[in-house]
Coordinates of C-alpha atoms and ligand atoms in Angstrom, one line a residue:
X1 CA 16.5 6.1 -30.5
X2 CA 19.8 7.4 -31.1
X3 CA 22.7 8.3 -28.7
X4 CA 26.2 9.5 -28.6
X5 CA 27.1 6.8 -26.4
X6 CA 25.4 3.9 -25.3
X7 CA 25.8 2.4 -21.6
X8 CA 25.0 -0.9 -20.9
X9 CA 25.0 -1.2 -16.9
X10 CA 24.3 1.1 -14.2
X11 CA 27.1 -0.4 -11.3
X12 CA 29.6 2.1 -10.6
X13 CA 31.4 2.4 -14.1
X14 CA 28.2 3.1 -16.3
X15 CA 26.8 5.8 -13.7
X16 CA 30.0 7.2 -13.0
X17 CA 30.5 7.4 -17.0
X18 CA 27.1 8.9 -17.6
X19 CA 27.6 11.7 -15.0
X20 CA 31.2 12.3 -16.7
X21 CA 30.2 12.8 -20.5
X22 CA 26.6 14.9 -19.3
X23 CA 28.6 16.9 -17.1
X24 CA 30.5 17.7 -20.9
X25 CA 27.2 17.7 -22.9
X26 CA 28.2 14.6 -24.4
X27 CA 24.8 12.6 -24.6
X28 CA 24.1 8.9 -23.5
X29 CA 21.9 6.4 -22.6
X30 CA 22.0 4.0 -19.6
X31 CA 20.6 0.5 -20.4
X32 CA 20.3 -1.7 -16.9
X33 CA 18.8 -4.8 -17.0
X34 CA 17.7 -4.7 -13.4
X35 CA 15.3 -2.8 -11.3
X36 CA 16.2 0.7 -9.5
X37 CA 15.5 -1.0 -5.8
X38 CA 17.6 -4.1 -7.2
X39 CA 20.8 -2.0 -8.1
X40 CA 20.5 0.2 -4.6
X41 CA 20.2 -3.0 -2.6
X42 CA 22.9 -5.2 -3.8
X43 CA 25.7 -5.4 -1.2
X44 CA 29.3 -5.7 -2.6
X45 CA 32.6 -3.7 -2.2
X46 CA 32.8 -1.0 0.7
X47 CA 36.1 0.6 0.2
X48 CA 36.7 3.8 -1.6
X49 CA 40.5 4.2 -2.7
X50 CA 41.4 8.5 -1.9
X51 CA 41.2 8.9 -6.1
X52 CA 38.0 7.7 -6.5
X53 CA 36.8 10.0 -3.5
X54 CA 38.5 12.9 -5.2
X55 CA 37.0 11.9 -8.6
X56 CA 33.1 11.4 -6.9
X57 CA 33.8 15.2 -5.5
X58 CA 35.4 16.9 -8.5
X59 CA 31.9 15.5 -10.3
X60 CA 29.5 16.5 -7.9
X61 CA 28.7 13.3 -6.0
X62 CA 30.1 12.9 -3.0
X63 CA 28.1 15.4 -0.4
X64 CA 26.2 12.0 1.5
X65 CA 29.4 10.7 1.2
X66 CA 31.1 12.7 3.3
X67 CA 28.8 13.1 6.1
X68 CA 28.2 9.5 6.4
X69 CA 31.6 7.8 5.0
X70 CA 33.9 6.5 7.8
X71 CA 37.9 7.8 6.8
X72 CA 40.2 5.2 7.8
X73 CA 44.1 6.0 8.0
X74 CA 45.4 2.5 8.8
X75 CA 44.4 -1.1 8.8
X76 CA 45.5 -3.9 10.7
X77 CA 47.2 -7.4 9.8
X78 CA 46.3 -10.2 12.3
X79 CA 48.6 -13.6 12.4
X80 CA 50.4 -15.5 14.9
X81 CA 48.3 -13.9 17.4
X82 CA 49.7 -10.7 17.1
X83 CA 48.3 -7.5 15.5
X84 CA 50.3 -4.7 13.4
X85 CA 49.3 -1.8 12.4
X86 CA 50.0 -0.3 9.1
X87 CA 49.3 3.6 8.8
X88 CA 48.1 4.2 5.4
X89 CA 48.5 8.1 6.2
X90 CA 51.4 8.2 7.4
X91 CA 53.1 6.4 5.1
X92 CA 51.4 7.7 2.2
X93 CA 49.3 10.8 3.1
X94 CA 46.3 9.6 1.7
X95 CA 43.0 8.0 3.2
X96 CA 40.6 5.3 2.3
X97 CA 36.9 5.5 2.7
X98 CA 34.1 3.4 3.8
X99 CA 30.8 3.5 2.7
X100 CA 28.9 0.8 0.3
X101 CA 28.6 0.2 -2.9
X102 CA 25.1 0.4 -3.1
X103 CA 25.3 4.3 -1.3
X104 CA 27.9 5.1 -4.0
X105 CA 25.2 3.4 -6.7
X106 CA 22.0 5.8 -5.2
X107 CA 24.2 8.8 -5.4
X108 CA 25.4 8.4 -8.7
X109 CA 21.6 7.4 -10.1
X110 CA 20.0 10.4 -8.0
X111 CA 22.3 12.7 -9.8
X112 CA 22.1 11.0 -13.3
X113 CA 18.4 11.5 -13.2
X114 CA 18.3 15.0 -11.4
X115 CA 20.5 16.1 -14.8
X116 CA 18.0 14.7 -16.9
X117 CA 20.2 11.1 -17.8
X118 CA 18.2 8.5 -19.2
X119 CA 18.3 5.4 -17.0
X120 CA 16.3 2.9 -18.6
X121 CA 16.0 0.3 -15.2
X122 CA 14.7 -3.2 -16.9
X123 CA 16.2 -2.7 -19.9
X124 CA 18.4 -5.8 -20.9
X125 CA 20.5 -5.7 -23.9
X126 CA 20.2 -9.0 -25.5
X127 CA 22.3 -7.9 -28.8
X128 CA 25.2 -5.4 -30.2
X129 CA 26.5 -5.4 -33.2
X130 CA 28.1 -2.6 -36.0
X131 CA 31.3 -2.4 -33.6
X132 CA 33.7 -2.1 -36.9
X133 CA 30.9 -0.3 -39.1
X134 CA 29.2 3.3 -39.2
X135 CA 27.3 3.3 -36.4
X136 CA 26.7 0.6 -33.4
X137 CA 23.5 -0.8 -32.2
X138 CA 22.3 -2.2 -29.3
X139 CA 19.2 -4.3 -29.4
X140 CA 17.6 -4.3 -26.1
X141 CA 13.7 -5.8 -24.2
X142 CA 11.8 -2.7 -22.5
X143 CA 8.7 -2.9 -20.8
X144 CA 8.4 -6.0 -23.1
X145 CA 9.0 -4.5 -26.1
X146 CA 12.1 -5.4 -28.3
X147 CA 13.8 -1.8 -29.2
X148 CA 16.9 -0.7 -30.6
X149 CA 19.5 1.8 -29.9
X150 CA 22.0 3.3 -32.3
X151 CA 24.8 5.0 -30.7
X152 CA 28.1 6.2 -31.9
X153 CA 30.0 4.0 -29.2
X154 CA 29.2 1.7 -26.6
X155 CA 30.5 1.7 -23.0
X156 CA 30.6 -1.9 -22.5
X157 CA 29.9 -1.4 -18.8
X158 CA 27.9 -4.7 -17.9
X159 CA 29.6 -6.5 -15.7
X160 CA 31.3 -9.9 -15.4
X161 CA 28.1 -12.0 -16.6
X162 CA 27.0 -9.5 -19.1
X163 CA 27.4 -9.6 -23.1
X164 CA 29.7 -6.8 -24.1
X165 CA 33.2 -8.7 -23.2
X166 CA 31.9 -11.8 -25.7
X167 CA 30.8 -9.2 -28.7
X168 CA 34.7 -9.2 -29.1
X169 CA 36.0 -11.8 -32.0
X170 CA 37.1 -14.3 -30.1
X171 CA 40.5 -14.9 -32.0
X172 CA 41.3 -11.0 -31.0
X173 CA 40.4 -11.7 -27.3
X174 CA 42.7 -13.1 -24.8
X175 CA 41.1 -14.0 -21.5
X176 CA 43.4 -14.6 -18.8
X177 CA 42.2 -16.5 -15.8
X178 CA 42.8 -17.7 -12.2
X179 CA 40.2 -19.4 -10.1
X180 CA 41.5 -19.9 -6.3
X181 CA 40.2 -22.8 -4.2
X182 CA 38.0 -21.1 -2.0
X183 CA 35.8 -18.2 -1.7
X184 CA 34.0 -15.9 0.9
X185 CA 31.0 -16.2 3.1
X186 CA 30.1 -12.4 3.6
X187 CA 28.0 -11.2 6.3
X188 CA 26.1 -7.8 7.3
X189 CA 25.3 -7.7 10.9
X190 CA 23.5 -5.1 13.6
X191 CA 26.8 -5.0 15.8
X192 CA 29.2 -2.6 15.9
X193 CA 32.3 -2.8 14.1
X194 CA 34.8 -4.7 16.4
X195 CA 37.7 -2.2 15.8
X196 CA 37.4 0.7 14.2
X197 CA 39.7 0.1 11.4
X198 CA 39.6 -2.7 9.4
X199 CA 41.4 -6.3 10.5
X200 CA 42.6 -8.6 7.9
X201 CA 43.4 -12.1 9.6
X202 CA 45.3 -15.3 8.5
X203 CA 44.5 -17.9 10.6
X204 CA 45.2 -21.9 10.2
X205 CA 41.2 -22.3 9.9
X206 CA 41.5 -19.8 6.9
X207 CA 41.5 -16.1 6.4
X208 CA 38.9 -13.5 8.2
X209 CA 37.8 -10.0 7.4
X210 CA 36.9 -7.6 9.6
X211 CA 35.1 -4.5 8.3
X212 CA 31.9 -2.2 8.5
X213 CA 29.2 -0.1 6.6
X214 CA 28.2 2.3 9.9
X215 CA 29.0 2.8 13.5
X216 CA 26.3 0.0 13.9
X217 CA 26.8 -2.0 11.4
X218 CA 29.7 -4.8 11.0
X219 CA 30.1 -6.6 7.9
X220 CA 32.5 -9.8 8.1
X221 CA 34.3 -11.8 5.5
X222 CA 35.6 -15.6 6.4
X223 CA 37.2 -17.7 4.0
X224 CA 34.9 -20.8 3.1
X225 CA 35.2 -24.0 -0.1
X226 CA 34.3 -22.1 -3.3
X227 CA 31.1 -23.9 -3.1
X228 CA 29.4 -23.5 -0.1
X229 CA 25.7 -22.8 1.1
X230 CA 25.8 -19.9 3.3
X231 CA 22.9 -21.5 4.4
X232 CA 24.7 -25.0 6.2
X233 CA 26.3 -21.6 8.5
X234 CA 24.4 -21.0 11.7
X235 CA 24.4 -17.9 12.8
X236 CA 25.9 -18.9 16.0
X237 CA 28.8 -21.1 13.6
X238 CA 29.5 -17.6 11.9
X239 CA 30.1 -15.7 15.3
X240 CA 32.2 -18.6 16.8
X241 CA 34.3 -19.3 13.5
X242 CA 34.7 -15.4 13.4
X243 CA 36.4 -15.1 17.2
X244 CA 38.6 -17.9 16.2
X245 CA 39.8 -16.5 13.2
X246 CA 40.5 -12.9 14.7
X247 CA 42.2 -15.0 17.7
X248 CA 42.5 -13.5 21.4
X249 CA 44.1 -9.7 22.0
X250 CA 44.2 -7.7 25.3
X251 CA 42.0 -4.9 24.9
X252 CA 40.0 -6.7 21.5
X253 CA 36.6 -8.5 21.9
X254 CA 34.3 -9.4 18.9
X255 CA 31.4 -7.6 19.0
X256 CA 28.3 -9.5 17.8
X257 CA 24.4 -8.6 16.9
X258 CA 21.6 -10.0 14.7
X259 CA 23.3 -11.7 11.0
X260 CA 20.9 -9.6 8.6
X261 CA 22.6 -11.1 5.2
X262 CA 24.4 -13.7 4.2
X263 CA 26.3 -15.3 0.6
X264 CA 29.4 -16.6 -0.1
X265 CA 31.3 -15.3 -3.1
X266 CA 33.2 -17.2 -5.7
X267 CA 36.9 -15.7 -5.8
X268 CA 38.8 -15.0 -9.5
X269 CA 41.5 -12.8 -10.9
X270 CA 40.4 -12.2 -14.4
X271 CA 41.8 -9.8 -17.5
X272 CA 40.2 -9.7 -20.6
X273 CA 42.5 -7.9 -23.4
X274 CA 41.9 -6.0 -25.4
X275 CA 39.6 -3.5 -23.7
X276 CA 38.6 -2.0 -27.2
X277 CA 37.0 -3.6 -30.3
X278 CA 35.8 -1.1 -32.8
X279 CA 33.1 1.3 -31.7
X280 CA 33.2 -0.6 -28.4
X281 CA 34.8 0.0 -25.0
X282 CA 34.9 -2.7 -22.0
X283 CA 34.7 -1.2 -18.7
X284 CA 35.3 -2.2 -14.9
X285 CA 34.1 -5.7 -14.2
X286 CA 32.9 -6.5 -17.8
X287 CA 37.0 -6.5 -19.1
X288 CA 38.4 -7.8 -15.4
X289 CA 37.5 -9.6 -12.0
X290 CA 40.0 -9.0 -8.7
X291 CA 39.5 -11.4 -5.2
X292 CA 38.3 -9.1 -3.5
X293 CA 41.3 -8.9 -0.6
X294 CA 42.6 -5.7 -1.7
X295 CA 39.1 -3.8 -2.1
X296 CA 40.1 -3.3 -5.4
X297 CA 37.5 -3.8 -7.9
X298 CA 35.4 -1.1 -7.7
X299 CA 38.1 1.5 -7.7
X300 CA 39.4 -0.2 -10.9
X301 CA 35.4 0.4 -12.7
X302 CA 36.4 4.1 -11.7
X303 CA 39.8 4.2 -12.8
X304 CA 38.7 2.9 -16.3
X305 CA 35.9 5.3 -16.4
X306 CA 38.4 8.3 -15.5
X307 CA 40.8 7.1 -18.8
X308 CA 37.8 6.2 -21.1
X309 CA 35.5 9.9 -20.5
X310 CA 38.7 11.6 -21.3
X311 CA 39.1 9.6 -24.3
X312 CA 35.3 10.3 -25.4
X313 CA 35.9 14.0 -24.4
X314 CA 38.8 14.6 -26.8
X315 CA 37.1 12.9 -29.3
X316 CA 33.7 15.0 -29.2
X317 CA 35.4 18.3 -28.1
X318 CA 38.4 18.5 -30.1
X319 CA 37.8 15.7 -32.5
X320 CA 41.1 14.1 -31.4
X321 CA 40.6 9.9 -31.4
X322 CA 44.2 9.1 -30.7
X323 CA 43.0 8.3 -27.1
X324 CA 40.5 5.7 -28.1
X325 CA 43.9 3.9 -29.1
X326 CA 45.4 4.4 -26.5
X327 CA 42.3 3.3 -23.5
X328 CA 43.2 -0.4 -22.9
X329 CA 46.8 0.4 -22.6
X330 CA 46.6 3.0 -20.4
X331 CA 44.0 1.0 -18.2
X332 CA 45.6 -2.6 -18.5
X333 CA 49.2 -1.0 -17.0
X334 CA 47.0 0.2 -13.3
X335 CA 45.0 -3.4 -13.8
X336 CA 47.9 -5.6 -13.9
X337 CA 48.9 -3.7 -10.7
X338 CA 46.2 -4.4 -9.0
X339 CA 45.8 -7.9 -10.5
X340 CA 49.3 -8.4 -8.6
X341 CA 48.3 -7.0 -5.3
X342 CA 44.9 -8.5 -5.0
X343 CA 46.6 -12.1 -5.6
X344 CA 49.6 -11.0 -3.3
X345 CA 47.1 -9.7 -0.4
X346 CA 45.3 -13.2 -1.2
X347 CA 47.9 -15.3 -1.3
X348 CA 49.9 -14.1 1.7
X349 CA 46.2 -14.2 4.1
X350 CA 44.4 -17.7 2.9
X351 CA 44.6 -20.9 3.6
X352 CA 45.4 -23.5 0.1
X353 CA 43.6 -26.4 0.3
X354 CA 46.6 -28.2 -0.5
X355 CA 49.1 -25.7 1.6
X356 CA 52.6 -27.7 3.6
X357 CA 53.4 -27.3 6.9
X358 CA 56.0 -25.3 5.2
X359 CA 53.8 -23.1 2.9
X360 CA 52.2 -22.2 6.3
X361 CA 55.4 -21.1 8.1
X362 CA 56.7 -19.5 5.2
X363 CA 52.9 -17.2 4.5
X364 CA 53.8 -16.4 8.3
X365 CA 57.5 -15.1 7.7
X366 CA 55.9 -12.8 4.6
X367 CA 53.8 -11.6 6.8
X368 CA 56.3 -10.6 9.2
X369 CA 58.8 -9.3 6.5
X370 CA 55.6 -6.8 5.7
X371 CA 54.5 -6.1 8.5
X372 CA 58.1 -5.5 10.3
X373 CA 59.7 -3.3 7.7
X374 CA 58.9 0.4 6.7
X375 CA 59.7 -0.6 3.2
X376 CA 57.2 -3.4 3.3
X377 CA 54.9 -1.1 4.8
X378 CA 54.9 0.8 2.4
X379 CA 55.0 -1.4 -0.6
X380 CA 51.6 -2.4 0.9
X381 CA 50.3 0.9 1.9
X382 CA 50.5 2.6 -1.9
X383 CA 48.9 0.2 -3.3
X384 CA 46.2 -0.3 -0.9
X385 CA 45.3 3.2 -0.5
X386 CA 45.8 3.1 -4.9
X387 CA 48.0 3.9 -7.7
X388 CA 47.6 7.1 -10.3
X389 CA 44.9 6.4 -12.4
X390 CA 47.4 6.8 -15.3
X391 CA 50.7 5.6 -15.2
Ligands
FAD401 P1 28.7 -4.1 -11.8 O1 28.6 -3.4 -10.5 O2 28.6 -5.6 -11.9 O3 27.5 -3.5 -12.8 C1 27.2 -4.1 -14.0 C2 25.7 -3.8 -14.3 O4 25.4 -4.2 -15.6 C3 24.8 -4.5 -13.3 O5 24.0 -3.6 -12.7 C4 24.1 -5.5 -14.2 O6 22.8 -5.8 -13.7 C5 24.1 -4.8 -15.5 N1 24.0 -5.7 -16.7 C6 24.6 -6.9 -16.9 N2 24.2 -7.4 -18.1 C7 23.4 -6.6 -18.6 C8 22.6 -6.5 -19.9 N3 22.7 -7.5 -20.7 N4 21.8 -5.5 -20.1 C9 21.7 -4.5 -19.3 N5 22.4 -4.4 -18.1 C10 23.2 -5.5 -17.8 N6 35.5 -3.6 -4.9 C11 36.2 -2.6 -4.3 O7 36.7 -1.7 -5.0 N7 36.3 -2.5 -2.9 C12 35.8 -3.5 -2.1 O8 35.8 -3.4 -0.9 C13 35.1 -4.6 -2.8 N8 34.6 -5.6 -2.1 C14 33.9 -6.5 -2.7 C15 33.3 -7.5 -1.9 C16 32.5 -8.5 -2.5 C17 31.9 -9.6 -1.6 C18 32.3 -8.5 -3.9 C19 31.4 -9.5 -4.6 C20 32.9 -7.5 -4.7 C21 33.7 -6.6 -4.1 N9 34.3 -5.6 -4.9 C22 35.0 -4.6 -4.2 C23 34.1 -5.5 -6.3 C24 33.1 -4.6 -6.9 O9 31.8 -4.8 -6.3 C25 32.9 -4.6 -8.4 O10 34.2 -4.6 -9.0 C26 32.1 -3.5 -9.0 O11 30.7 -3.8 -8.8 C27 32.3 -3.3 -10.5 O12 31.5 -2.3 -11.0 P2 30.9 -2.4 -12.5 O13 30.1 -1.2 -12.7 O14 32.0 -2.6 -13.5 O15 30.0 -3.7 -12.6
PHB402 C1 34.2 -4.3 2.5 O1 34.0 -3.4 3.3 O2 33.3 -5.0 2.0 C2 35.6 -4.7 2.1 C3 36.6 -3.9 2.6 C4 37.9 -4.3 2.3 C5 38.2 -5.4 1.5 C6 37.1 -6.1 1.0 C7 35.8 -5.8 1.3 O3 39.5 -5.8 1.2

């Protein structure tokens, strides 16, 4: 089989890439090593920056989305046992959007295979190779069978576990790396969301995360070691450890229901440059990992993908290729960006293991300084709601 490009991965940056280069009649191939119900189940990020709303309209995926998304204009910061509001609108004129990862996933496959898009679920790529040659294979298991795919490029869009990022030489690859001390147990939950925008807490226990996938359903974040079993949590420990963490406000009272999913997620800042070798292109989580405190990484998969179909787009319509050169480049100056807000948000709203008396006061004064200034406001607000996608 042969291919303009090949896609390994159908998460948000392979789909969104194959809609992209069909929607020029640029062919492709999704390879995903998982099943179709897999993919549409898997709970992750829920936060849709205004850009990548824009971008899932202007290509023709985003009519569910807007009857069922919930648009947020503001968010709340919770410490010291006060609350402030930060309006995203009105300090930026620009929204954020909630609705799951796994809703923007079953769009994005329902209109990849409507258009005829090969999506080859259960297909795991085991091997690529010709990156600096001719032509690039991909050597994948199907159904069983070993088959290959030739391609003119590969969209390395696989993931942090996958293979693409290590097909790189590694004495042109620099990885650079951050592991924090502690990660997050995630819950869903039949409850209503406690407020209706979204409450990030810092708390002496450790940070919480309020948020939501529905008018019924609340899904909670509380900061936990790196290596816990979601399991030692009672449901009852959640619920309690939650109300602490969000503290007691007039008028504010946690709302709580049946705890339909639980797992705790390791937390990492991660950038692996370059983003190119050869006939290959890393995309979204396979080239970088944000914590997830400033819903970023999902938005940065569609970011890249925005940059890297233009690329492929010169190249096939107007057989320019200077773009290919300049892809990381252009990506890496937004992913820094959010690299530094992620680990700002995360640093200013957790609890170090190892934190002073004074570290604690002083997260507390940051806070304040933020959440008491229009400047600091705003510095928060523009990058929350999400930069150009070029810059
Ligand atoms: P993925 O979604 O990981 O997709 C990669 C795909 O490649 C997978 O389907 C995988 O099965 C497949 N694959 C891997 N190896 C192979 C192989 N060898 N062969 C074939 N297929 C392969 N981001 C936000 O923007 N906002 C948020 O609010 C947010 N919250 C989050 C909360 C949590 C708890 C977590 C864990 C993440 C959150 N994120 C958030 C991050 C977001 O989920 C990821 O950044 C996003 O999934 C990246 O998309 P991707 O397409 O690059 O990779
Ligand atoms: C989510 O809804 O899962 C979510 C929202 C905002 C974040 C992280 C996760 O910062």
């Amino acid at each position: 089989m042969h291919t303009q490009v090949g896609i390994i991965g159908a998460g948000p940056a392979g789909l969104l890439l194959a809609r992209m280069l069909h929607l020029q009649g640029i062919s492709c191939v999704v390879l995903e090593s998982r099943s179709r119900p897999y993919v549409e189940s898997r709970i992750r990020a829920g936060l849709l920056e205004q850009g990548s709303v824009d971008l899932l309209t202007e290509t023709g995926m985003a009519d569910r989305l807007y009857k069922e998304a919930m648009v947020h204009e503001g968010i709340e910061l919770v410490f010291d046992g006060q609350r402030h509001r930060i309006d995203i609108t009105a300090l930026t004129g620009r929204k954020v959007y909630i609705y799951g990862q796994q809703e923007v996933v079953k769009d994005m496959i329902v209109a990849n295979l409507a258009a005829g898009v090969p999506i080859l679920f259960e297909a795991q790529a085991s091997e690529i190779s010709g990156l600096e040659g001719e032509r690039a294979t991909i050597r994948y298991t199907h159904e069983g069978k070993e088959e290959v795919l030739t391609c003119d490029y590969i969209a390395g869009c696989d993931g942090f576990h996958g293979i693409c990022r290590d097909a790189i030489p590694p004495q042109l690859m620099r990885g650079h790396d951050r592991i924090y001390p502690f990660g997050w147990l995630g819950i869903l939950a039949d409850a209503p969301p406690t407020k209706d925008e979204l409450l990030y807490c810092r708390h002496d226990n450790g940070f919480a995360l309020f948020t939501m996938r529905s008018p019924t359903v609340s899904r909670c974040y509380i900061q936990v070691p790196p290596d816990e079993n979601a399991e030692n949590w009672s449901d009852d420990q959640i619920w309690s450890e939650l109300e602490t963490r969000l503290g007691k406000h007039e008028g504010l009272t946690l709302s709580t229901g049946k705890i339909t999913q639980k797992s705790v997620t390791a937390m990492r800042s991660y950038v692996a440059e370059p983003m190119r070798h050869g006939r290959l292109f890393l995309a979204g989580d396979s080239a970088h990992i944000v914590p997830p405190t400033g819903a970023k990484g999902m938005n940065l998969a569609i970011s890249d993908i925005y940059v890297l179909s233009k690329a492929l787009v010169a190249f096939y319509k107007k057989n320019d290729a200077s773009l290919f050169e300049t892809y990381g480049p252009t990506c890496l100056r937004r992913i820094w960006r959010a690299q530094h807000f992620s680990w700002w948000m995360t640093s200013m709203l957790h609890n170090l293991p190892d934190a002073s008396p004074f570290d604690a006061k002083r997260q507390v004064a940051e806070l304040y300084t933020i959440a008491t200034s229009k400047a600091g406001q705003t510095l928060l607000a523009e990058n929350y709601v999400g930069l150009p996608f070029e810059m």
